[in-house]
Amino acid sequence: MALQVTQLKTDRLVDNETLVERVRAGDHWAMQSLYQRFVHRITGISAKLLRHSADIEDVVQDTFIEAYRDIAQLKEPRYVERWLVGIAIHRIHRRFRTRKMKRRLGPDRSIDNELLCNQGAWVGANQEARAELALLDAAFDTMRIVDRTCFVLRFFEGYQLKEVADATDKSLATVKRCIARAQIIVDRHFEESRHD
Amino acid sequence: MTDLDRLSNLLPAEQNPVRVHRMWRAIENAHHHQTLLKRRRRPALILLGAGAVAAAVMLVLFLLPRSTPGPLTTEQGAPIPREFPATQTTHRQFSDGSALKVETGTQVSLVENSAREVVFSLTKGRVQFDIVPGGPQVWQVNCENVIVTVLGTAFTVEKDRTHVSVAVNRGVVLVSGEALPNGERLLTAGESMRITDEEDTPVEAEAKHHIKPPVPISPPPNDADKKRQLSHSSWLVHAEAGDYDEAFKQLGSSGVASLAKQSIDVDELFKLSDVARLTGHPRDAVVPLKSILEKFEANPQAGLAAYTLGRLYLEHLSSPRKAVAAFDKALALGIPDALEEAVMVKKIKAFLLQGDAQGKSLASEYLTKYPKGRYRAQVQSLLTAKTRHHP
């Protein structure tokens, strides 16, 4: 039997608004589709900030569970990605506050087992590249979480300053200061390594 | 200043498919239980704080069996490997008689193997599946934005950077993904589908294009008619190219309706309906489908037309009563086995929207008939919800 061929271009995606509408209607396919569409973004941000596998997965799962629960409250469905990132950032910061509290109460036995240099290794980064990522890890270790968040969103996720401000619920001026502080720390770490 | 662009490119843009799938399963379970807890509104839970509710959800998740007995093994009884060697073509036979052939250079992983489902993640390359029908497991192949769900069939899935192809030799598969009209498409034996990022590529020499151009209608057209027909033919060209907006612009609502009355081609009528639906004109999309049912009831695709009509009424036109009638028609005309389960679930939703008690009894029937159904979680939450709710 001759095959019937149907060609479909991927640019005929269901738009965000329709997808959100269908999630609100309880469409299970739409729920999974929303997840598939944004899971890489949310996991990528979580991985760069948290660098601990169990925390990363908890945050991603909690983000989507909260999103499905509260999706009726999303005012502008076309900005669902921004909304999801906002939820994830909020949960990431909560996770950091928990870690900080644990450290105050006693030794923190959790190990960051998904450092940036390890993440680079998984996609075949060479030794030199991993060494650079290790420097970035060291720089991140000394940053305040809010500075790290703004820095990652701006330079690793390609967000504009206004988008970073929306995602972190900070003013534009604060975001600029956070990024500037983070940049100084990163540059210092790389500069010091060049002189070693 | 540090070269951050370069550093950013050193980090993975996409996540491990096993992890993505594992997280999805956890989310799905948690959402289902959250929905159940919310519906029950137990006084004891209301009194507790949000943290305790979360703890209750986590406790339920912990108590949920992660896997039930009966995952597939190899023919020899050994566990199925998670990865397959990319350096050579591999044949594997499984304990239920199913088999697969993984071609050289393919990257495919087994992400789930339980009594309920067998799930592969295909990143690159070509895999041929030969699944024994009637088994307890649902087989699924995930190719990022495209998911192929199988219930006993022989088919091939191929993926590279820019396209995913599915070709069915025997049985039926359900292909779902954002690129497909309404999110899913059934493929039966002899059909194939290619979802691509590329510009239009020539169709393979051995494949026939299944859409024929419209036949001019006698009496011989005058100039106005000729112009209209040219415009009608060009709608098809745009639709074939995936430009449904332009196709609908060529036709308009009146064009869809008039062509639907004149057309003698079932494939063309389906295409007309797709053009109207995908451009946000669900009322116009109804006309060509009704035309198929009126004029071509004996056609093997008539059942699918009724099913698609039912989905339009239910999901886009808020007409649950008409949706039920269309789904019943689909069952009467005959639809692939793989769709019957979906039809049952949609009828349940339609009844519940009308506040009809048949919804709850049908839901119980579903849970008995499909103990490992794809929509089990959804139906269970509908069953415990209030009888009347709105989309």
Coordinates of C-alpha atoms in Angstrom, one line a residue:
Chain A
M1 CA 0.0 0.0 0.0
A2 CA 1.4 3.4 -1.0
L3 CA 2.0 5.5 2.1
Q4 CA -0.1 8.6 2.6
V5 CA 2.2 11.4 3.7
T6 CA 1.0 14.3 5.8
Q7 CA 3.5 17.1 6.5
L8 CA 2.9 19.4 9.3
K9 CA 5.1 22.4 10.2
T10 CA 6.0 22.8 13.8
D11 CA 5.2 26.5 13.7
R12 CA 1.6 25.6 13.9
L13 CA 1.9 25.4 17.7
V14 CA -1.1 25.9 19.9
D15 CA -0.5 29.4 21.3
N16 CA -0.1 30.0 25.0
E17 CA -3.5 31.5 25.4
T18 CA -5.3 28.5 23.9
L19 CA -3.1 26.1 25.9
V20 CA -3.9 27.8 29.2
E21 CA -7.6 27.9 28.3
R22 CA -7.5 24.2 27.7
V23 CA -5.7 23.5 31.0
R24 CA -8.3 25.5 32.8
A25 CA -10.9 23.3 31.1
G26 CA -9.2 20.2 32.6
D27 CA -7.7 19.0 29.3
H28 CA -5.1 16.5 30.3
W29 CA -3.3 16.7 27.0
A30 CA -3.0 20.5 27.5
M31 CA -1.6 20.1 31.0
Q32 CA 1.1 17.8 29.7
S33 CA 1.8 20.0 26.7
L34 CA 2.3 23.0 29.0
Y35 CA 4.7 21.0 31.0
Q36 CA 6.6 19.8 27.9
R37 CA 6.8 23.3 26.5
F38 CA 8.3 24.9 29.6
V39 CA 10.0 22.2 31.6
H40 CA 13.4 22.8 30.1
R41 CA 13.3 26.5 30.8
I42 CA 12.1 26.0 34.4
T43 CA 14.6 23.1 35.1
G44 CA 17.4 25.0 33.5
I45 CA 16.9 28.0 35.8
S46 CA 16.5 25.8 38.8
A47 CA 19.6 23.9 38.0
K48 CA 21.8 27.0 37.6
L49 CA 20.6 28.4 40.8
L50 CA 20.2 25.4 43.1
R51 CA 22.8 23.0 41.8
H52 CA 21.4 20.2 43.8
S53 CA 19.4 17.4 42.0
A54 CA 16.7 16.7 44.6
D55 CA 16.1 20.4 45.2
I56 CA 15.9 21.1 41.4
E57 CA 13.3 18.4 40.9
D58 CA 11.3 19.4 43.9
V59 CA 11.2 23.0 42.7
V60 CA 10.2 22.0 39.2
Q61 CA 7.5 19.7 40.4
D62 CA 6.2 22.2 42.9
T63 CA 6.2 24.9 40.3
F64 CA 3.9 23.0 37.9
I65 CA 1.7 21.7 40.7
E66 CA 1.1 25.2 41.9
A67 CA 0.6 26.4 38.4
Y68 CA -2.1 23.9 37.6
R69 CA -3.8 24.7 40.9
D70 CA -3.8 28.4 40.4
I71 CA -4.0 28.7 36.7
A72 CA -7.5 30.3 36.9
Q73 CA -5.8 33.3 38.5
L74 CA -3.4 33.9 35.7
K75 CA -4.5 37.3 34.3
E76 CA -2.7 37.2 31.0
P77 CA -2.4 33.7 29.6
R78 CA 0.0 34.7 26.8
Y79 CA 2.6 35.5 29.5
V80 CA 2.3 32.0 31.1
E81 CA 6.0 31.4 30.7
R82 CA 6.9 34.5 32.7
W83 CA 4.3 33.5 35.3
L84 CA 5.8 30.0 35.6
V85 CA 9.3 31.4 36.0
G86 CA 8.0 33.8 38.7
I87 CA 6.6 30.8 40.6
A88 CA 9.9 28.9 40.2
I89 CA 12.0 31.8 41.4
H90 CA 9.8 32.2 44.5
R91 CA 10.2 28.5 45.3
I92 CA 13.9 28.6 44.7
H93 CA 14.3 31.5 47.1
R94 CA 12.2 29.6 49.7
R95 CA 14.5 26.7 49.3
F96 CA 17.5 28.8 49.9
R97 CA 16.0 30.3 53.1
T98 CA 15.4 26.7 54.3
R99 CA 19.0 25.8 53.6
K100 CA 20.2 28.9 55.5
M101 CA 18.0 28.0 58.4
K102 CA 19.3 24.4 58.4
R103 CA 22.9 25.8 58.4
R104 CA 22.1 28.0 61.4
L105 CA 20.7 25.0 63.3
G106 CA 23.5 22.6 62.5
P107 CA 25.8 21.4 59.8
D108 CA 24.3 21.3 56.3
R109 CA 24.9 17.8 55.0
S110 CA 23.4 18.4 51.6
I111 CA 26.0 18.4 48.8
D112 CA 25.6 20.5 45.6
N113 CA 25.7 17.5 43.3
E114 CA 24.7 19.3 40.2
L115 CA 27.4 22.0 40.1
L116 CA 27.6 24.0 36.9
C117 CA 30.9 22.2 36.0
N118 CA 29.0 18.8 36.3
Q119 CA 26.2 20.1 34.2
G120 CA 28.7 21.1 31.5
A121 CA 30.3 17.6 31.7
W122 CA 27.0 16.0 30.8
V123 CA 26.9 17.9 27.5
G124 CA 30.5 17.1 26.7
A125 CA 32.2 20.3 27.8
N126 CA 36.0 19.7 27.7
Q127 CA 38.3 20.0 30.7
E128 CA 39.1 23.7 30.1
A129 CA 35.4 24.6 29.8
R130 CA 34.6 22.7 32.9
A131 CA 37.3 24.5 34.8
E132 CA 35.7 27.8 33.8
L133 CA 32.4 26.6 34.9
A134 CA 34.0 25.6 38.2
L135 CA 35.1 29.2 38.6
L136 CA 31.6 30.3 38.0
D137 CA 30.5 27.8 40.7
A138 CA 32.9 29.4 43.1
A139 CA 31.7 32.9 42.1
F140 CA 28.1 31.8 42.7
D141 CA 29.0 30.4 46.1
T142 CA 29.9 33.9 47.3
M143 CA 26.9 35.7 45.8
R144 CA 23.7 36.6 47.5
I145 CA 20.9 34.5 46.1
V146 CA 19.0 37.5 44.7
D147 CA 22.1 38.7 42.9
R148 CA 22.7 35.2 41.5
T149 CA 19.1 35.0 40.3
C150 CA 19.1 38.3 38.5
F151 CA 22.5 37.4 37.0
V152 CA 21.4 34.0 35.7
L153 CA 18.1 35.3 34.3
R154 CA 19.9 38.1 32.5
F155 CA 23.0 36.4 31.1
F156 CA 22.1 32.7 31.0
E157 CA 18.4 32.9 30.1
G158 CA 18.5 35.9 27.9
Y159 CA 15.9 38.0 29.9
Q160 CA 15.7 41.7 29.3
L161 CA 16.1 43.8 32.5
K162 CA 12.4 44.5 32.7
E163 CA 11.6 40.8 32.4
V164 CA 14.1 40.1 35.2
A165 CA 12.4 42.7 37.3
D166 CA 9.0 41.1 36.7
A167 CA 10.2 37.6 37.4
T168 CA 11.9 38.5 40.7
D169 CA 9.3 41.1 41.7
K170 CA 12.0 43.7 42.2
S171 CA 12.4 47.2 40.8
L172 CA 14.5 47.9 37.7
A173 CA 17.0 49.8 39.8
T174 CA 17.4 46.9 42.2
V175 CA 17.9 44.5 39.4
K176 CA 20.6 46.6 37.9
R177 CA 22.4 46.8 41.2
C178 CA 22.1 43.0 41.7
I179 CA 23.5 42.3 38.3
A180 CA 26.3 44.8 38.8
R181 CA 27.3 43.2 42.1
A182 CA 27.2 39.7 40.6
Q183 CA 29.3 40.8 37.6
I184 CA 32.0 42.2 39.8
I185 CA 32.2 38.9 41.7
V186 CA 32.4 36.9 38.5
D187 CA 35.0 39.1 36.9
R188 CA 37.1 39.0 40.1
H189 CA 37.1 35.2 40.2
F190 CA 38.1 34.9 36.6
E191 CA 40.7 37.7 36.9
E192 CA 42.3 36.0 39.9
S193 CA 42.5 32.7 38.1
R194 CA 44.3 34.3 35.2
H195 CA 47.0 35.6 37.6
D196 CA 47.4 32.1 39.3
Chain B
M1 CA 34.7 41.3 31.2
T2 CA 34.1 37.6 31.4
D3 CA 32.7 36.0 28.2
L4 CA 29.3 35.0 29.6
D5 CA 27.8 34.1 26.2
R6 CA 30.4 31.4 25.8
L7 CA 29.9 30.2 29.3
S8 CA 26.2 30.0 28.8
N9 CA 26.6 27.8 25.8
L10 CA 28.6 25.3 27.9
L11 CA 25.5 24.5 29.9
P12 CA 22.7 22.1 28.7
A13 CA 19.7 23.8 27.1
E14 CA 17.6 20.6 27.4
Q15 CA 17.1 18.2 30.2
N16 CA 17.6 14.5 30.5
P17 CA 14.4 12.8 29.1
V18 CA 14.4 10.3 32.0
R19 CA 14.3 13.1 34.5
V20 CA 11.7 15.0 32.5
H21 CA 9.4 12.0 32.4
R22 CA 10.0 11.1 36.1
M23 CA 9.1 14.7 37.2
W24 CA 6.0 14.6 35.0
R25 CA 4.7 11.4 36.6
A26 CA 5.2 13.0 40.1
I27 CA 3.4 16.1 39.0
E28 CA 0.6 14.2 37.5
N29 CA 0.1 12.1 40.7
A30 CA 0.3 15.1 43.0
H31 CA -2.1 17.1 40.9
H32 CA -4.6 14.2 40.9
H33 CA -4.4 13.8 44.7
Q34 CA -4.6 17.6 45.2
T35 CA -7.8 17.6 43.2
L36 CA -9.3 14.7 45.2
L37 CA -8.4 16.3 48.5
K38 CA -9.9 19.6 47.4
R39 CA -13.2 18.0 46.3
R40 CA -13.7 16.0 49.5
R41 CA -13.4 19.1 51.8
R42 CA -12.9 17.0 54.9
P43 CA -13.5 19.2 58.0
A44 CA -10.3 17.7 59.6
L45 CA -8.2 18.8 56.7
I46 CA -9.8 22.3 56.6
L47 CA -8.7 22.8 60.1
L48 CA -5.1 22.0 59.4
G49 CA -2.7 24.6 57.9
A50 CA -1.4 24.6 54.3
G51 CA 1.8 22.9 55.4
A52 CA 0.0 20.0 56.9
V53 CA -2.1 19.6 53.7
A54 CA 1.1 19.4 51.7
A55 CA 2.4 16.8 54.2
A56 CA -0.8 14.8 53.7
V57 CA -0.4 14.9 49.9
M58 CA 3.2 13.8 50.3
L59 CA 2.2 11.0 52.6
V60 CA -0.3 9.8 50.1
L61 CA 2.3 10.0 47.4
F62 CA 4.8 8.1 49.6
L63 CA 2.2 5.4 50.2
L64 CA 1.4 5.1 46.5
P65 CA 3.0 2.1 45.0
R66 CA 5.8 3.4 42.7
S67 CA 5.5 0.4 40.5
T68 CA 3.2 -2.6 40.3
P69 CA 4.4 -6.1 39.6
G70 CA 4.8 -7.1 36.0
P71 CA 7.3 -5.0 34.1
L72 CA 8.5 -6.4 30.9
T73 CA 11.8 -8.3 30.7
T74 CA 13.8 -9.5 27.8
E75 CA 12.9 -12.8 26.3
Q76 CA 15.4 -14.5 28.5
G77 CA 14.0 -12.9 31.6
A78 CA 16.7 -10.3 32.2
P79 CA 15.9 -6.7 32.9
I80 CA 15.6 -4.5 29.8
P81 CA 18.6 -2.2 29.5
R82 CA 17.8 1.5 29.9
E83 CA 20.1 2.5 26.9
F84 CA 20.8 0.8 23.6
P85 CA 24.2 0.8 21.9
A86 CA 24.3 3.5 19.2
T87 CA 27.2 1.9 17.4
Q88 CA 25.3 -1.0 15.9
T89 CA 21.8 -2.1 14.9
T90 CA 20.1 -3.9 17.9
H91 CA 17.2 -6.3 17.9
R92 CA 15.4 -7.0 21.2
Q93 CA 12.6 -9.4 21.9
F94 CA 10.6 -9.0 25.0
S95 CA 8.8 -11.3 27.4
D96 CA 5.4 -10.5 25.9
G97 CA 6.5 -11.3 22.4
S98 CA 6.9 -7.7 21.4
A99 CA 10.1 -6.7 19.6
L100 CA 12.0 -3.6 18.5
K101 CA 14.9 -2.9 16.2
V102 CA 17.1 0.1 17.0
E103 CA 19.2 1.3 14.1
T104 CA 22.8 2.4 14.2
G105 CA 23.4 5.9 15.5
T106 CA 20.0 6.0 17.3
Q107 CA 19.8 7.5 20.8
V108 CA 16.9 6.0 22.6
S109 CA 16.3 5.3 26.3
L110 CA 13.8 3.3 28.3
V111 CA 12.3 5.8 30.8
E112 CA 9.6 3.7 32.3
N113 CA 8.8 0.0 32.4
S114 CA 5.9 -1.1 34.7
A115 CA 2.8 -3.2 34.6
R116 CA 0.9 -0.2 33.3
E117 CA 3.2 1.3 30.6
V118 CA 6.4 1.0 28.7
V119 CA 7.9 4.4 27.7
F120 CA 10.8 5.2 25.5
S121 CA 12.4 8.5 24.8
L122 CA 13.8 8.9 21.3
T123 CA 16.3 11.7 20.9
K124 CA 17.7 10.8 17.5
G125 CA 17.6 8.1 14.9
R126 CA 15.1 5.3 14.0
V127 CA 13.4 2.6 15.9
Q128 CA 11.0 0.0 14.5
F129 CA 8.4 -1.3 17.0
D130 CA 6.4 -4.5 16.7
I131 CA 4.0 -4.6 19.7
V132 CA 1.9 -7.6 20.4
P133 CA -1.7 -6.4 20.7
G134 CA -3.8 -7.0 23.8
G135 CA -1.0 -6.7 26.3
P136 CA -1.6 -4.9 29.6
Q137 CA 0.9 -2.2 29.0
V138 CA 0.4 1.0 27.0
W139 CA 3.5 1.7 24.9
Q140 CA 4.6 5.2 24.4
V141 CA 7.5 6.9 22.5
N142 CA 8.3 10.4 23.5
C143 CA 10.1 12.6 20.9
E144 CA 10.2 15.9 22.8
N145 CA 7.1 17.7 21.5
V146 CA 5.6 14.6 19.9
I147 CA 4.3 11.5 21.7
V148 CA 3.3 8.3 20.0
T149 CA 0.9 6.1 22.0
V150 CA 0.4 2.5 20.9
L151 CA -2.0 -0.3 21.6
G152 CA -0.7 -3.2 19.7
T153 CA 0.8 -2.4 16.3
A154 CA 3.9 -2.4 14.1
F155 CA 5.2 1.1 13.3
T156 CA 8.4 3.1 12.9
V157 CA 9.4 6.3 14.5
E158 CA 12.3 8.4 13.2
K159 CA 13.7 11.6 14.7
D160 CA 16.4 14.0 13.8
R161 CA 17.1 17.7 14.6
T162 CA 14.3 19.0 12.4
H163 CA 11.7 16.4 12.0
V164 CA 9.8 13.5 13.6
S165 CA 8.3 10.8 11.3
V166 CA 5.8 8.1 12.3
A167 CA 4.8 5.3 9.8
V168 CA 2.3 2.6 10.7
N169 CA 2.5 -0.8 9.2
R170 CA -0.2 -2.6 11.2
G171 CA -2.8 -1.4 13.8
V172 CA -3.3 2.1 15.1
V173 CA -1.2 4.7 16.9
L174 CA -2.2 7.9 18.4
V175 CA 0.3 10.7 17.7
S176 CA 0.0 13.7 20.0
G177 CA 1.8 17.0 20.0
E178 CA 1.4 20.7 19.7
A179 CA 2.0 20.7 15.9
L180 CA -1.1 18.6 15.3
P181 CA -4.5 20.0 14.7
N182 CA -6.3 19.8 18.1
G183 CA -3.2 18.2 19.6
E184 CA -3.6 14.7 18.3
R185 CA -4.0 12.5 15.3
L186 CA -4.7 8.9 14.8
L187 CA -2.7 7.0 12.3
T188 CA -3.9 3.7 10.9
A189 CA -2.1 1.0 8.9
G190 CA -0.7 2.4 5.7
E191 CA -0.5 6.0 7.0
S192 CA 2.5 8.0 8.0
M193 CA 3.1 11.4 9.3
R194 CA 6.0 13.8 9.2
I195 CA 6.3 16.8 11.5
T196 CA 9.0 19.1 10.4
D197 CA 10.7 22.5 11.0
E198 CA 12.0 22.6 7.4
E199 CA 10.6 24.6 4.6
D200 CA 8.3 22.6 2.3
T201 CA 10.2 19.6 1.0
P202 CA 9.2 17.5 -2.0
V203 CA 7.1 14.6 -1.1
E204 CA 8.8 11.2 -1.5
A205 CA 8.4 9.6 -4.9
E206 CA 6.6 6.5 -3.6
A207 CA 4.1 8.4 -1.6
K208 CA 0.8 9.7 -3.0
H209 CA -0.6 13.0 -1.8
H210 CA -4.0 12.3 -0.5
I211 CA -5.6 15.7 -1.1
K212 CA -7.0 16.1 -4.7
P213 CA -7.6 19.5 -6.1
P214 CA -11.4 20.5 -6.2
V215 CA -13.3 19.4 -9.3
P216 CA -14.9 22.2 -11.3
I217 CA -18.7 22.0 -11.2
S218 CA -20.9 22.2 -14.3
P219 CA -22.4 24.3 -15.9
P220 CA -19.1 25.8 -17.3
P221 CA -18.1 28.6 -15.0
N222 CA -18.4 32.2 -16.0
D223 CA -15.8 34.8 -15.1
A224 CA -17.1 35.3 -11.6
D225 CA -17.2 31.6 -11.0
K226 CA -13.7 31.1 -12.4
K227 CA -12.4 33.7 -10.1
R228 CA -14.1 32.1 -7.1
Q229 CA -12.8 28.6 -8.1
L230 CA -9.3 29.9 -8.5
S231 CA -9.6 31.4 -5.1
H232 CA -11.0 28.1 -3.7
S233 CA -8.1 26.1 -5.3
S234 CA -5.5 28.5 -3.8
W235 CA -7.0 28.0 -0.4
L236 CA -5.9 24.4 -0.7
V237 CA -2.4 25.4 -1.7
H238 CA -2.1 27.5 1.5
A239 CA -3.6 24.8 3.6
E240 CA -1.1 22.3 2.3
A241 CA 1.7 24.7 3.2
G242 CA 0.3 24.9 6.7
D243 CA -0.8 28.5 6.3
Y244 CA -4.3 28.1 7.6
D245 CA -4.8 31.8 8.2
E246 CA -4.3 32.6 4.5
A247 CA -6.4 29.6 3.5
F248 CA -9.4 30.8 5.6
K249 CA -8.9 34.3 4.3
Q250 CA -9.3 33.0 0.7
L251 CA -12.5 31.2 1.6
G252 CA -14.3 33.1 4.4
S253 CA -17.1 31.5 6.3
S254 CA -19.4 31.5 3.2
G255 CA -16.7 29.8 1.2
V256 CA -16.3 27.0 3.7
A257 CA -20.0 26.5 3.8
S258 CA -20.5 26.5 0.0
L259 CA -17.5 24.2 -0.7
A260 CA -18.7 21.9 2.0
K261 CA -22.1 21.6 0.2
Q262 CA -20.4 21.0 -3.2
S263 CA -17.5 18.9 -2.3
I264 CA -17.4 15.2 -3.2
D265 CA -14.1 14.4 -1.6
V266 CA -14.0 13.3 2.0
D267 CA -10.3 14.3 2.4
E268 CA -11.1 17.8 1.1
L269 CA -14.0 18.1 3.6
F270 CA -11.7 17.2 6.5
K271 CA -9.2 19.7 5.3
L272 CA -11.9 22.4 5.1
S273 CA -12.9 21.6 8.6
D274 CA -9.3 21.8 9.8
V275 CA -8.8 25.2 8.2
A276 CA -11.9 26.6 9.9
R277 CA -11.0 25.1 13.3
L278 CA -7.4 26.0 13.4
T279 CA -8.1 29.6 12.6
G280 CA -10.6 29.9 15.4
H281 CA -13.9 29.4 13.5
P282 CA -15.4 26.3 15.2
R283 CA -18.9 27.0 13.9
D284 CA -17.6 27.0 10.3
A285 CA -15.7 23.8 11.1
V286 CA -18.9 22.0 11.9
V287 CA -20.3 22.3 8.3
P288 CA -17.8 20.2 6.4
L289 CA -18.0 17.4 9.1
K290 CA -21.8 17.3 8.9
S291 CA -21.5 17.1 5.2
I292 CA -19.3 14.0 5.5
L293 CA -21.9 12.4 7.8
E294 CA -24.8 13.3 5.5
K295 CA -23.2 12.3 2.2
F296 CA -20.5 9.7 3.0
E297 CA -21.8 7.8 6.0
A298 CA -20.5 4.5 4.5
N299 CA -17.0 5.9 4.1
P300 CA -14.5 4.4 6.6
Q301 CA -13.6 7.8 7.8
A302 CA -17.1 8.8 8.7
G303 CA -16.7 7.6 12.3
L304 CA -13.7 9.9 12.7
A305 CA -15.7 12.8 11.3
A306 CA -18.3 12.2 13.9
Y307 CA -15.7 12.0 16.6
T308 CA -14.1 15.3 15.5
L309 CA -17.6 16.9 15.4
G310 CA -18.2 15.7 18.9
R311 CA -14.9 17.3 20.1
L312 CA -15.9 20.6 18.4
Y313 CA -19.2 20.7 20.2
L314 CA -17.7 19.8 23.5
E315 CA -14.5 21.7 23.5
H316 CA -15.2 24.8 21.4
L317 CA -19.0 25.3 21.1
S318 CA -20.2 24.5 24.6
S319 CA -22.9 22.1 23.3
P320 CA -22.5 19.0 25.4
R321 CA -25.8 17.6 24.3
K322 CA -24.8 17.7 20.6
A323 CA -21.4 16.4 21.6
V324 CA -22.9 13.2 23.1
A325 CA -25.0 12.6 20.0
A326 CA -21.9 13.0 17.8
F327 CA -19.9 10.6 19.9
D328 CA -22.7 8.1 19.8
K329 CA -22.7 8.4 16.1
A330 CA -19.0 7.9 16.0
L331 CA -19.3 4.7 18.0
A332 CA -22.1 3.5 15.8
L333 CA -20.2 4.2 12.5
G334 CA -17.1 2.6 13.9
I335 CA -13.8 4.1 15.1
P336 CA -10.5 2.6 15.9
D337 CA -10.3 0.8 19.2
A338 CA -7.7 3.2 20.5
L339 CA -10.3 6.1 20.2
E340 CA -13.1 4.3 21.9
E341 CA -11.5 5.0 25.3
A342 CA -11.2 8.7 24.5
V343 CA -14.8 8.9 23.3
M344 CA -16.0 7.4 26.6
V345 CA -14.1 10.0 28.6
K346 CA -15.4 12.8 26.5
K347 CA -19.0 11.6 26.9
I348 CA -18.5 11.5 30.6
K349 CA -17.4 15.1 30.6
A350 CA -20.3 16.1 28.3
F351 CA -22.9 14.4 30.6
L352 CA -21.4 16.0 33.7
L353 CA -21.5 19.5 32.0
Q354 CA -25.2 19.0 31.5
G355 CA -25.7 17.8 35.1
D356 CA -26.8 14.5 33.8
A357 CA -26.3 11.6 36.2
Q358 CA -25.4 9.3 33.3
G359 CA -22.0 11.0 33.6
K360 CA -21.2 9.4 36.9
S361 CA -22.5 5.9 35.9
L362 CA -20.5 6.1 32.7
A363 CA -17.4 7.1 34.7
S364 CA -17.8 4.0 36.9
E365 CA -18.2 1.9 33.8
Y366 CA -15.0 3.4 32.4
L367 CA -13.0 2.5 35.5
T368 CA -14.2 -1.1 35.3
K369 CA -13.7 -1.4 31.6
Y370 CA -10.2 0.3 31.6
P371 CA -8.5 -0.6 34.9
K372 CA -5.2 0.7 33.5
G373 CA -6.8 3.4 31.2
R374 CA -4.8 6.4 30.0
Y375 CA -7.5 8.7 31.5
R376 CA -8.0 6.9 34.7
A377 CA -6.7 9.7 37.0
Q378 CA -8.9 12.3 35.1
V379 CA -12.0 10.1 35.3
Q380 CA -11.5 9.4 39.0
S381 CA -11.3 13.1 39.7
L382 CA -14.4 13.7 37.7
L383 CA -16.2 11.0 39.6
T384 CA -15.5 12.6 42.9
A385 CA -16.3 16.1 41.7
K386 CA -19.7 17.7 42.0
T387 CA -22.2 16.5 39.3
R388 CA -22.4 19.9 37.7
H389 CA -19.4 21.9 36.8
H390 CA -18.4 24.3 34.0
P391 CA -15.4 24.2 31.8

